[in-house]
Short mmCIF file of C-alpha atoms and ligand atoms in Angstrom, two decimals:
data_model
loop_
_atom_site.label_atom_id
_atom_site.label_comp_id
_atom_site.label_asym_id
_atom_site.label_seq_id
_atom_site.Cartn_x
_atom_site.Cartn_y
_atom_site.Cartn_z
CA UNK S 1 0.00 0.00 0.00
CA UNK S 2 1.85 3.51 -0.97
CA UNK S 3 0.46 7.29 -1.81
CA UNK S 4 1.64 8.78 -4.64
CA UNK S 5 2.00 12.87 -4.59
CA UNK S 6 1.48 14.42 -7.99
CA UNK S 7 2.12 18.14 -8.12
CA UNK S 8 4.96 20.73 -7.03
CA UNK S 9 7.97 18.43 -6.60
CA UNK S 10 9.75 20.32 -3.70
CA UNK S 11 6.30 20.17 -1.81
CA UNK S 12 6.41 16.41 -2.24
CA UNK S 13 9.53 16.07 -1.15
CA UNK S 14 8.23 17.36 2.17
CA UNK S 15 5.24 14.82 2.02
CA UNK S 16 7.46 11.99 1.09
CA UNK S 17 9.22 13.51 4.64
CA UNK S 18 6.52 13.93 6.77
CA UNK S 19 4.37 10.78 5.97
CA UNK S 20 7.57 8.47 6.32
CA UNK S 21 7.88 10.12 9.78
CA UNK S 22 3.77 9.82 11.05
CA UNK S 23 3.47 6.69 8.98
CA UNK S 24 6.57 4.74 8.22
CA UNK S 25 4.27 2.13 7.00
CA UNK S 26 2.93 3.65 3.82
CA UNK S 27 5.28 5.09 1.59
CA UNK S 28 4.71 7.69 -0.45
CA UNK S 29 6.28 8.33 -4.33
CA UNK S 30 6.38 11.67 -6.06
CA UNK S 31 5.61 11.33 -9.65
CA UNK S 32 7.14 10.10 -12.11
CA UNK S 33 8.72 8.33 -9.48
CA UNK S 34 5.80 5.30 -8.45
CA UNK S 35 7.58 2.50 -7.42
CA UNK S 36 5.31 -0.63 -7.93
CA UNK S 37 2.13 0.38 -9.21
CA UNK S 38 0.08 -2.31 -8.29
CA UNK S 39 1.06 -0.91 -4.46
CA UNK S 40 -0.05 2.55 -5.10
CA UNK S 41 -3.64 3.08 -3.62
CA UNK S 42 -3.60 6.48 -2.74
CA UNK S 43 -3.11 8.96 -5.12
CA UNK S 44 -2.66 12.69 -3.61
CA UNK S 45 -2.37 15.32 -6.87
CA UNK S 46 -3.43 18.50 -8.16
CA UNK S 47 -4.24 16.67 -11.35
CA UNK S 48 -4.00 13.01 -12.05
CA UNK S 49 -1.91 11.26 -14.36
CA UNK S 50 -3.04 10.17 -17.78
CA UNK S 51 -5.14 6.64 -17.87
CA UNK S 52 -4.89 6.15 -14.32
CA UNK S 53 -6.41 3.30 -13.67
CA UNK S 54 -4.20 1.55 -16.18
CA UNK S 55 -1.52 2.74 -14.79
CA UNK S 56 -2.52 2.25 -10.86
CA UNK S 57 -4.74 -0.69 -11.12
CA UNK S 58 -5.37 -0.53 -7.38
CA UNK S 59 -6.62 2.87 -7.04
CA UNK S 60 -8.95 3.44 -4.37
CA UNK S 61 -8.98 7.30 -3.44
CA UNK S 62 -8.03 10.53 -5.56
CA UNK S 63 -6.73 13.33 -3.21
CA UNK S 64 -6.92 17.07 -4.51
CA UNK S 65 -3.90 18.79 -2.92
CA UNK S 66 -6.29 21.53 -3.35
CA UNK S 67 -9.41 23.19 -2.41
CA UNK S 68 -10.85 23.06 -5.49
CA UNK S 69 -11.53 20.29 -8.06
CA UNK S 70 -12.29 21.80 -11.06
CA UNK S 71 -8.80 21.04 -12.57
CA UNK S 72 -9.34 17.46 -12.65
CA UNK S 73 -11.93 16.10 -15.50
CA UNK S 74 -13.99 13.78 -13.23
CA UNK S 75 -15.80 11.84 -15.99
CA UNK S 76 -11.99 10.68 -16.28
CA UNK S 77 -11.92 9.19 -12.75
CA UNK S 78 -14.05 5.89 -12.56
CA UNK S 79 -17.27 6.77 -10.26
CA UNK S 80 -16.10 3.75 -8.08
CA UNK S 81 -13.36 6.08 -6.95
CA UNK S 82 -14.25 8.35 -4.44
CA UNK S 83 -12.73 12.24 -5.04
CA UNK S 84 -11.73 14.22 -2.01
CA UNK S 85 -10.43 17.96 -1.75
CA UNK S 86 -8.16 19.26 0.61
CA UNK S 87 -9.68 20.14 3.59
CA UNK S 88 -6.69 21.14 6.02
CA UNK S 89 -6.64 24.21 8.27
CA UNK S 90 -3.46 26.03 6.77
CA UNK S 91 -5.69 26.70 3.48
CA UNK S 92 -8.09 28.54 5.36
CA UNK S 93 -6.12 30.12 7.58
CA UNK S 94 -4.41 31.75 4.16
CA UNK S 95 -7.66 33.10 3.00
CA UNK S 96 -8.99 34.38 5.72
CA UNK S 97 -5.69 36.54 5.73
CA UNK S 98 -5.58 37.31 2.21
CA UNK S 99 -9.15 38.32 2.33
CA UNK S 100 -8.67 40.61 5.75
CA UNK S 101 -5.74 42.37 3.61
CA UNK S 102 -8.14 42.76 0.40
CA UNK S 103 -11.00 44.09 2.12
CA UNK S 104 -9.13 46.52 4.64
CA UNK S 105 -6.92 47.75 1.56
CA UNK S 106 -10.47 48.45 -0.65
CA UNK S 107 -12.10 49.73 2.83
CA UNK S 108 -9.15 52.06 3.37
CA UNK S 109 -8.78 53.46 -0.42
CA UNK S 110 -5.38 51.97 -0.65
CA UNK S 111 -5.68 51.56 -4.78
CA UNK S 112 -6.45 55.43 -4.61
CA UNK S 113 -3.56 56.42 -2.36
CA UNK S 114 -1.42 54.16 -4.89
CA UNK S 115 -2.27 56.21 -7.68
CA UNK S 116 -1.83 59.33 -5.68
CA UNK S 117 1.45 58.99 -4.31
CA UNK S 118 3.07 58.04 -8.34
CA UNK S 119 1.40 61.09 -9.12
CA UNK S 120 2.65 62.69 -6.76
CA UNK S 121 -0.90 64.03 -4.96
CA UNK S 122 -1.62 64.13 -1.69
CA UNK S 123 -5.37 64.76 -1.37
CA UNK S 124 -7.35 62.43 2.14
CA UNK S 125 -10.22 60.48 1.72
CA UNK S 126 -12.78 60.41 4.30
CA UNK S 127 -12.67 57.61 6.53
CA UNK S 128 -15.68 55.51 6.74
CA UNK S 129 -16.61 53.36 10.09
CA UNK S 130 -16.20 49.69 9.30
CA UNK S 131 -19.77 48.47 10.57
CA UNK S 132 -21.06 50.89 7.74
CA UNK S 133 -18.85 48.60 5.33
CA UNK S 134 -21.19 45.97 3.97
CA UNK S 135 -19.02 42.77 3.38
CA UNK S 136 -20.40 40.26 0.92
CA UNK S 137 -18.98 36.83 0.52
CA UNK S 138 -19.79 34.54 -2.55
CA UNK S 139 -19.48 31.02 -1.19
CA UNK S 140 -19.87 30.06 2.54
CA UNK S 141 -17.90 26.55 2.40
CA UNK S 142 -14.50 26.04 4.50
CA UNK S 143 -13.00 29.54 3.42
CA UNK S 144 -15.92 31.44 2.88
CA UNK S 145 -17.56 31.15 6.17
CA UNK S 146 -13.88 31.27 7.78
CA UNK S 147 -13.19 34.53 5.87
CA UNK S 148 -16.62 36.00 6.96
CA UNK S 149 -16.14 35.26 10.68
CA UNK S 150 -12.62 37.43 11.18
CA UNK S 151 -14.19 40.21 9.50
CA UNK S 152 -17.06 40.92 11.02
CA UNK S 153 -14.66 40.53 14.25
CA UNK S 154 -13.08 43.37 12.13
CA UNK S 155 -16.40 45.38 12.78
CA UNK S 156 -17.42 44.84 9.06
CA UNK S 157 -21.04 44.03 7.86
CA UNK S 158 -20.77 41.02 6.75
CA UNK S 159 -23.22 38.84 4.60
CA UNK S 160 -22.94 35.10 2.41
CA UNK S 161 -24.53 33.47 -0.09
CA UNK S 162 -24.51 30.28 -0.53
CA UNK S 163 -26.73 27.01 -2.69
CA UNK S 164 -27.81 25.80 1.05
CA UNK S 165 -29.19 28.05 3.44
CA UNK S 166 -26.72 27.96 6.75
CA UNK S 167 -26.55 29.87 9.81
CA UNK S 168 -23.59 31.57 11.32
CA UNK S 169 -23.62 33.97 14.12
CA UNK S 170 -22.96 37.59 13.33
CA UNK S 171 -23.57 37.27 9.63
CA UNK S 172 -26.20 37.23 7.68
CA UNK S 173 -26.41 34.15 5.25
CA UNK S 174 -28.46 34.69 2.05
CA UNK S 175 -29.17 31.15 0.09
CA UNK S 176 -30.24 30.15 -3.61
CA UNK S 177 -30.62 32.43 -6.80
CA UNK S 178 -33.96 34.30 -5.49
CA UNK S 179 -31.95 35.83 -2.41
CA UNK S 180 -29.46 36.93 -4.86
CA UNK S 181 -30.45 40.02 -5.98
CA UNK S 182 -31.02 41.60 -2.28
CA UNK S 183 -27.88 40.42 -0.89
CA UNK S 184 -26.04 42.00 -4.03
CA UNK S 185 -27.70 45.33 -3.22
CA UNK S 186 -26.77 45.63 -0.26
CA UNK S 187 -22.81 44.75 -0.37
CA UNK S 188 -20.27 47.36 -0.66
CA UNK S 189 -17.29 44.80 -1.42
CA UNK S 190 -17.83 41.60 -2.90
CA UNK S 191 -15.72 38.56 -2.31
CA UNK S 192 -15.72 35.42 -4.51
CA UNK S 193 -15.09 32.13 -2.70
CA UNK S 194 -17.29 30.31 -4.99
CA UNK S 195 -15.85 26.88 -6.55
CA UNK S 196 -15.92 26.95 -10.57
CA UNK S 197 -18.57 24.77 -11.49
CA UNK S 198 -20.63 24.72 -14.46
CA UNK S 199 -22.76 27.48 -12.62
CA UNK S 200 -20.17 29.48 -11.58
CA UNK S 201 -18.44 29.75 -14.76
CA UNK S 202 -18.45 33.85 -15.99
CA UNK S 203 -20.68 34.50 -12.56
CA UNK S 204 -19.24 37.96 -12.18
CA UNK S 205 -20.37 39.41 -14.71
CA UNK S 206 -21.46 43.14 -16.01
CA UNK S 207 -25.09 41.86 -15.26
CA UNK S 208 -23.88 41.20 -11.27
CA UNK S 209 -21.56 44.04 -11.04
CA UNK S 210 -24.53 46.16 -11.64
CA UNK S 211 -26.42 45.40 -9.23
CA UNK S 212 -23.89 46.15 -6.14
CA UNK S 213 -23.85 49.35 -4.23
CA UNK S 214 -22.52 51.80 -6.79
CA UNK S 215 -18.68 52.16 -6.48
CA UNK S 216 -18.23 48.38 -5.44
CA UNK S 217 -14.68 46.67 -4.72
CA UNK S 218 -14.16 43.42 -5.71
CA UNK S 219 -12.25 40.31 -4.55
CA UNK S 220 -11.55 37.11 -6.60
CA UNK S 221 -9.78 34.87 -5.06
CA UNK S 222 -12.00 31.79 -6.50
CA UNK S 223 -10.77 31.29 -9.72
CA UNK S 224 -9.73 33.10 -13.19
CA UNK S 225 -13.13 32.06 -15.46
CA UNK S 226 -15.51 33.20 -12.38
CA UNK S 227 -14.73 36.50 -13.93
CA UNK S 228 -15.92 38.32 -17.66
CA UNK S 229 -12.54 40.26 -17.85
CA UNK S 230 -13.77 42.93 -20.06
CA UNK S 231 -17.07 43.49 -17.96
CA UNK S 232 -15.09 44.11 -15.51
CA UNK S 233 -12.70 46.59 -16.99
CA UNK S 234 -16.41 48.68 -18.19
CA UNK S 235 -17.08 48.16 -14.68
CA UNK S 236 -13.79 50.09 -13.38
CA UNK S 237 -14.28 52.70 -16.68
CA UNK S 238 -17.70 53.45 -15.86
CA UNK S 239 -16.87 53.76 -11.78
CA UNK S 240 -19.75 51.15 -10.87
CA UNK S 241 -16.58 49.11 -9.55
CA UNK S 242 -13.80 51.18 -7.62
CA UNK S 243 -10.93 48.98 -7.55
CA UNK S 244 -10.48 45.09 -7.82
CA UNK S 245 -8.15 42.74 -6.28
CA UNK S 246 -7.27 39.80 -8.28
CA UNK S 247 -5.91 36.52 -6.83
CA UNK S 248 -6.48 34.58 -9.78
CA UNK S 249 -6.52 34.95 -13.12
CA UNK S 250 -7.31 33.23 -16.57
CA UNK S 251 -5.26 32.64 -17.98
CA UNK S 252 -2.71 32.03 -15.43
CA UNK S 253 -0.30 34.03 -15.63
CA UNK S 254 -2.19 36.31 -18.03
CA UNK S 255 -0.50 36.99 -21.28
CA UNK S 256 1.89 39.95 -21.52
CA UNK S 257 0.16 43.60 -22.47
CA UNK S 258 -3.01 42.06 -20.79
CA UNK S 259 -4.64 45.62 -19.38
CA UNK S 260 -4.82 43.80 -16.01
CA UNK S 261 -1.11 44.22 -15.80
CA UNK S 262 -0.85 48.05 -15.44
CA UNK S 263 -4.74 49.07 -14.59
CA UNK S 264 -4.11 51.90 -11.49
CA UNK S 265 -7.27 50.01 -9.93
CA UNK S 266 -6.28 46.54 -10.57
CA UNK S 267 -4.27 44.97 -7.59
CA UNK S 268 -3.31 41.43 -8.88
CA UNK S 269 -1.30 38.23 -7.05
CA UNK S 270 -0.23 35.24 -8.17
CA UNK S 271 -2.76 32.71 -6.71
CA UNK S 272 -0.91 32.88 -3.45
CA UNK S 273 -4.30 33.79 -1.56
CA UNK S 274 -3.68 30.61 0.41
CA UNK S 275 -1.47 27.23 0.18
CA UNK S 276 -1.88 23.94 0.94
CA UNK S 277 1.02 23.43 3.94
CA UNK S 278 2.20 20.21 3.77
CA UNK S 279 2.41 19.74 7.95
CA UNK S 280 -1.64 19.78 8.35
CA UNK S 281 -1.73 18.37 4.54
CA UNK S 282 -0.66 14.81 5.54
CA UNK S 283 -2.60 14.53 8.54
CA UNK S 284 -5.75 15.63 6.35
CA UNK S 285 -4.68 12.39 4.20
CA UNK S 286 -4.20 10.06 6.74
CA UNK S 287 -7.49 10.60 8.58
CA UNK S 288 -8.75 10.21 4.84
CA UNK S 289 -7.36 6.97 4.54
CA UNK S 290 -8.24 6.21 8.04
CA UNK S 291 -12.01 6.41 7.42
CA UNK S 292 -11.84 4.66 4.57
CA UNK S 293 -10.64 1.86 6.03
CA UNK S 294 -12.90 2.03 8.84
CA UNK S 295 -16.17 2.45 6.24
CA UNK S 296 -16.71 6.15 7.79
CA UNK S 297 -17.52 8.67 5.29
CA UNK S 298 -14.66 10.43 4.33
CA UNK S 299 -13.70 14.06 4.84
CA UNK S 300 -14.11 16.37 1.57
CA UNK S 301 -15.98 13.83 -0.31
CA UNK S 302 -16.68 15.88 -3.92
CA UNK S 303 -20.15 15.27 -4.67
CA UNK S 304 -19.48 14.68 -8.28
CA UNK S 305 -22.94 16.11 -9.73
CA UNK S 306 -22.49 19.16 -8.01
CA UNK S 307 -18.84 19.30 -9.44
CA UNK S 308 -17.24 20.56 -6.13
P1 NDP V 1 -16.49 24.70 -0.41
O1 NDP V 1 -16.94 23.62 -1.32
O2 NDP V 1 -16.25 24.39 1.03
O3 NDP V 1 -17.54 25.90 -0.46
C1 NDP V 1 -18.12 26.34 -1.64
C2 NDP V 1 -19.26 27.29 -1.31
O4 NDP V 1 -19.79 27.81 -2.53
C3 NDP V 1 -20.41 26.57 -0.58
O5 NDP V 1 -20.96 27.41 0.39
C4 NDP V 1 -21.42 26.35 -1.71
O6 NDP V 1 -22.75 26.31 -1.29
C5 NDP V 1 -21.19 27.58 -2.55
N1 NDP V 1 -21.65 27.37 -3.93
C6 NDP V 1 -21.17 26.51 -4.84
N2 NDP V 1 -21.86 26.59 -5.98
C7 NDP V 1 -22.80 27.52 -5.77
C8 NDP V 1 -23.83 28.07 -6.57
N3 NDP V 1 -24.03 27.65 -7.83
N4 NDP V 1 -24.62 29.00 -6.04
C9 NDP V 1 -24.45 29.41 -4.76
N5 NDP V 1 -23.47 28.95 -3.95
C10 NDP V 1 -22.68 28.02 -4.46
O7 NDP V 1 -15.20 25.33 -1.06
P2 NDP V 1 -13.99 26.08 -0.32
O8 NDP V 1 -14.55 27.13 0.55
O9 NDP V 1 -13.07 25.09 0.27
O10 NDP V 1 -13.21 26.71 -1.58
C11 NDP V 1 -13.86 27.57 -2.48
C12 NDP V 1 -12.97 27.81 -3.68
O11 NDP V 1 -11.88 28.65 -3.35
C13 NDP V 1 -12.28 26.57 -4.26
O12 NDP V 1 -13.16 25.79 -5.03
C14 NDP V 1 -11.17 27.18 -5.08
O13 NDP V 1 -11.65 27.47 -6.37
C15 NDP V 1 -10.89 28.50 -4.37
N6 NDP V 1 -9.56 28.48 -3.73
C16 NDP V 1 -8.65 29.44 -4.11
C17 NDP V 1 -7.42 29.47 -3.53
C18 NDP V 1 -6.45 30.55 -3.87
O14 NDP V 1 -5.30 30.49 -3.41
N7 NDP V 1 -6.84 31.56 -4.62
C19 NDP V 1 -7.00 28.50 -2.51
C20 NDP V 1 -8.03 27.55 -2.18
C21 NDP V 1 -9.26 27.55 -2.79
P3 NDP V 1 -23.28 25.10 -0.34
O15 NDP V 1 -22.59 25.33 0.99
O16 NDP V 1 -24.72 25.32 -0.24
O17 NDP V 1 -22.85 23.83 -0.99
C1 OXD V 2 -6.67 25.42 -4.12
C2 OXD V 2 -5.80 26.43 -4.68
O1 OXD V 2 -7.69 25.07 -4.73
O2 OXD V 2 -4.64 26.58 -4.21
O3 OXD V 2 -6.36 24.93 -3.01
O4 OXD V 2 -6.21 27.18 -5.55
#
C-alpha cells in the first residue's frame, strides 16, 4: 500500500518527509517516481496522471492537494473512486488573511492612495466606520464562512450566499438564486469564494456588477473564469466598480500587455491567496485513509454532480 503525490515536486519532497515520519508504513512516491504500481492506492495530486487506472490498477482514493476540483476532468476518474479535496486548516487560515488584507486595503482606499502617491498628490479620503462597510462573501464553504467570521470581528457588515441556506452567528447568510439580488444590493465589497462549477463559470459578470452598491470593490480569489474580464474593466471605466483585487486569473499568468497588468485600480497576485502546507496536509490524508478503512464517510468527499 503507498500514496503517490502528484504536483509541485519540492512540496512532495516534504510529504514523502513527513508521511515516512507519522506513517513509516505507507510510503509515499512523487511522480514520475511510483515504485510498484500495483502498491499505489492512494493517489494525492493536483491533477492526475493520464489513464490512471491503467496505470494504478489498485486505485482506491483521488486526493486534490487543493481546495478546489475543477482542474481534474472527473468523468476521467471511474465513479467507483471516491474524489476528495483538501480540507486542512493552513488553506483557510491563508484566506482568511488574504481576504482581511483585500477588504481593509479596498475599505481604506489603498488603490487610490497608490495612484496618488506616483502622481505625486496628496489629497485624504474620508474615513468611513467599518460596521457601515457591507461585506459580501460569494461562497460560505471552509474559506468562505472562515473569511466572513474574522471580518465581522473586524467590525465589518458582513453577509454570504450560498446554494444551502446555513446559519452563522454575526452574519447574515443569504441562500439560492432568489436571495441573490437583495444580498447583491446591499454589499459594498464583494468577495468570490465560490468553486468553478458549471454554474459558476463567468458568474461575475457586467449583469452582477450592476447590481452592487454603486462604487463596489471586488475580490476574486475563487478562480480566473468566475470573472468576464472585459465586464469588468467597463465596470472600473464606468466607476460602478472602484478597484479590484485579483488573486487569480485566466489565464494564469495572463498573457503579456493584458490591461490587467498596469490598470491603477487593478491589484493582482499570483494565486498565493492561500497554500496547501504540507504539515496539516498529511494529517488531512491520513485521517482520509483512516475512514476509509474504517467504512466512515470520508472528509471532503466531492459530490461529483455538483462538481465541487
Ligand atoms: P467549499 O466547497 O467548502 O464551499 C463552496 C461554497 O460555494 C459553498 O458554500 C457552496 O454552497 C457555494 N456554492 C457553490 N456553488 C454555488 C452556486 N451555484 N450558487 C451558490 N453557492 C454556491 O469550497 P472552499 O470554501 O473550500 O473553496 C472555495 C474555492 O476557493 C475553491 O473551489 C477554489 O476554487 C478556491 N480556492 C482558491 C485558492 C487561492 O489560493 N486563490 C486557494 C483555495 C481555494 P453550499 O454550501 O450550499 O454547498
Ligand atoms: C486550491 C488552490 O484550490 O490553491 O487549493 O487554488
Amino acid at each position: 500500500m503507498a500514496v503517490l503525490y502528484k504536483a509541485d515536486p519540492v512540496r512532495g519532497a516534504e510529504w514523502q518527509r513527513l508521511l515516512a515520519a507519522k506513517a513509516p508504513d505507507l510510503p509515499c512516491f512523487v511522480w514520475p517516481e511510483a515504485g510498484d504500481p500495483r502498491a499505489i492506492r492512494y493517489l494525492a495530486v493536483w491533477t492526475p496522471p493520464d489513464r490512471m487506472l491503467e496505470r494504478f490498477p489498485n486505485a482506491e482514493i483521488v486526493i486534490s492537494v487543493g481546495a478546489g476540483v475543477d482542474q481534474f476532468d472527473l468523468s476521467a476518474i471511474p465513479a467507483h473512486i471516491p474524489v476528495v479535496r483538501m480540507l486542512e486548516p493552513g488553506i483557510a487560515e491563508g484566506m482568511v488573511e488574504y481576504v482581511t488584507l483585500a477588504v481593509l486595503a479596498l475599505h481604506r482606499d489603498l488603490p487610490a492612495y497608490l495612484e496618488d502617491q506616483r502622481a505625486e498628490r496628496w489629497s485624504a479620503i474620508r474615513l468611513r466606520p467599518a460596521a457601515s462597510r457591507r461585506i459580501g462573501v460569494l461562497g460560505l464553504g471552509q474559506l468562505g464562512e472562515a473569511c466572513c467570521r474574522r471580518l465581522a470581528t473586524l467590525g465589518f457588515t458582513v453577509a454570504g450566499w450560498s446554494r444551502s441556506p446555513k446559519a452563522i452567528p454575526g452574519i447574515t447568510c443569504h441562500a439560492g438564486a432568489a436571495a441573490l439580488p437583495g444580498f447583491l444590493a446591499a454589499t459594498d465589497i464583494l468577495v468570490c469564494l465560490l468553486p468553478l462549477t458549471a454554474e459558476t463559470k463567468g458568474f461575475l459578470h457586467a449583469g452582477l456588477f450592476a447590481q452592487l452598491a454603486p462604487g463596489a470593490g471586488l475580490v476574486n480569489a475563487g478562480r480566473g473564469p468566475h470573472l468576464v474580464q472585459e465586464d469588468l474593466l467597463a465596470a472600473l471605466e464606468s466607476g460602478q466598480i472602484s478597484a479590484a483585487f485579483l488573486d487569480v486569473t485566466d489565464p494564469e499568468p495572463l498573457p503579456s500587455g493584458h490591461p490587467f497588468w498596469h490598470h491603477p485600480r487593478i491589484l493582482m497576485t499570483p494565486h498565493i491567496a492561500s497554500q496547501t502546507r504540507p504539515e496539516t496536509a498529511v494529517d488531512f490524508v491520513l485521517e482520509v485513509i483512516a475512514a476509509h478503512k474504517a467504512g466512515r464517510p470520508l472528509p471532503g468527499l466531492v459530490d461529483r454532480s455538483r462538481g465541487y
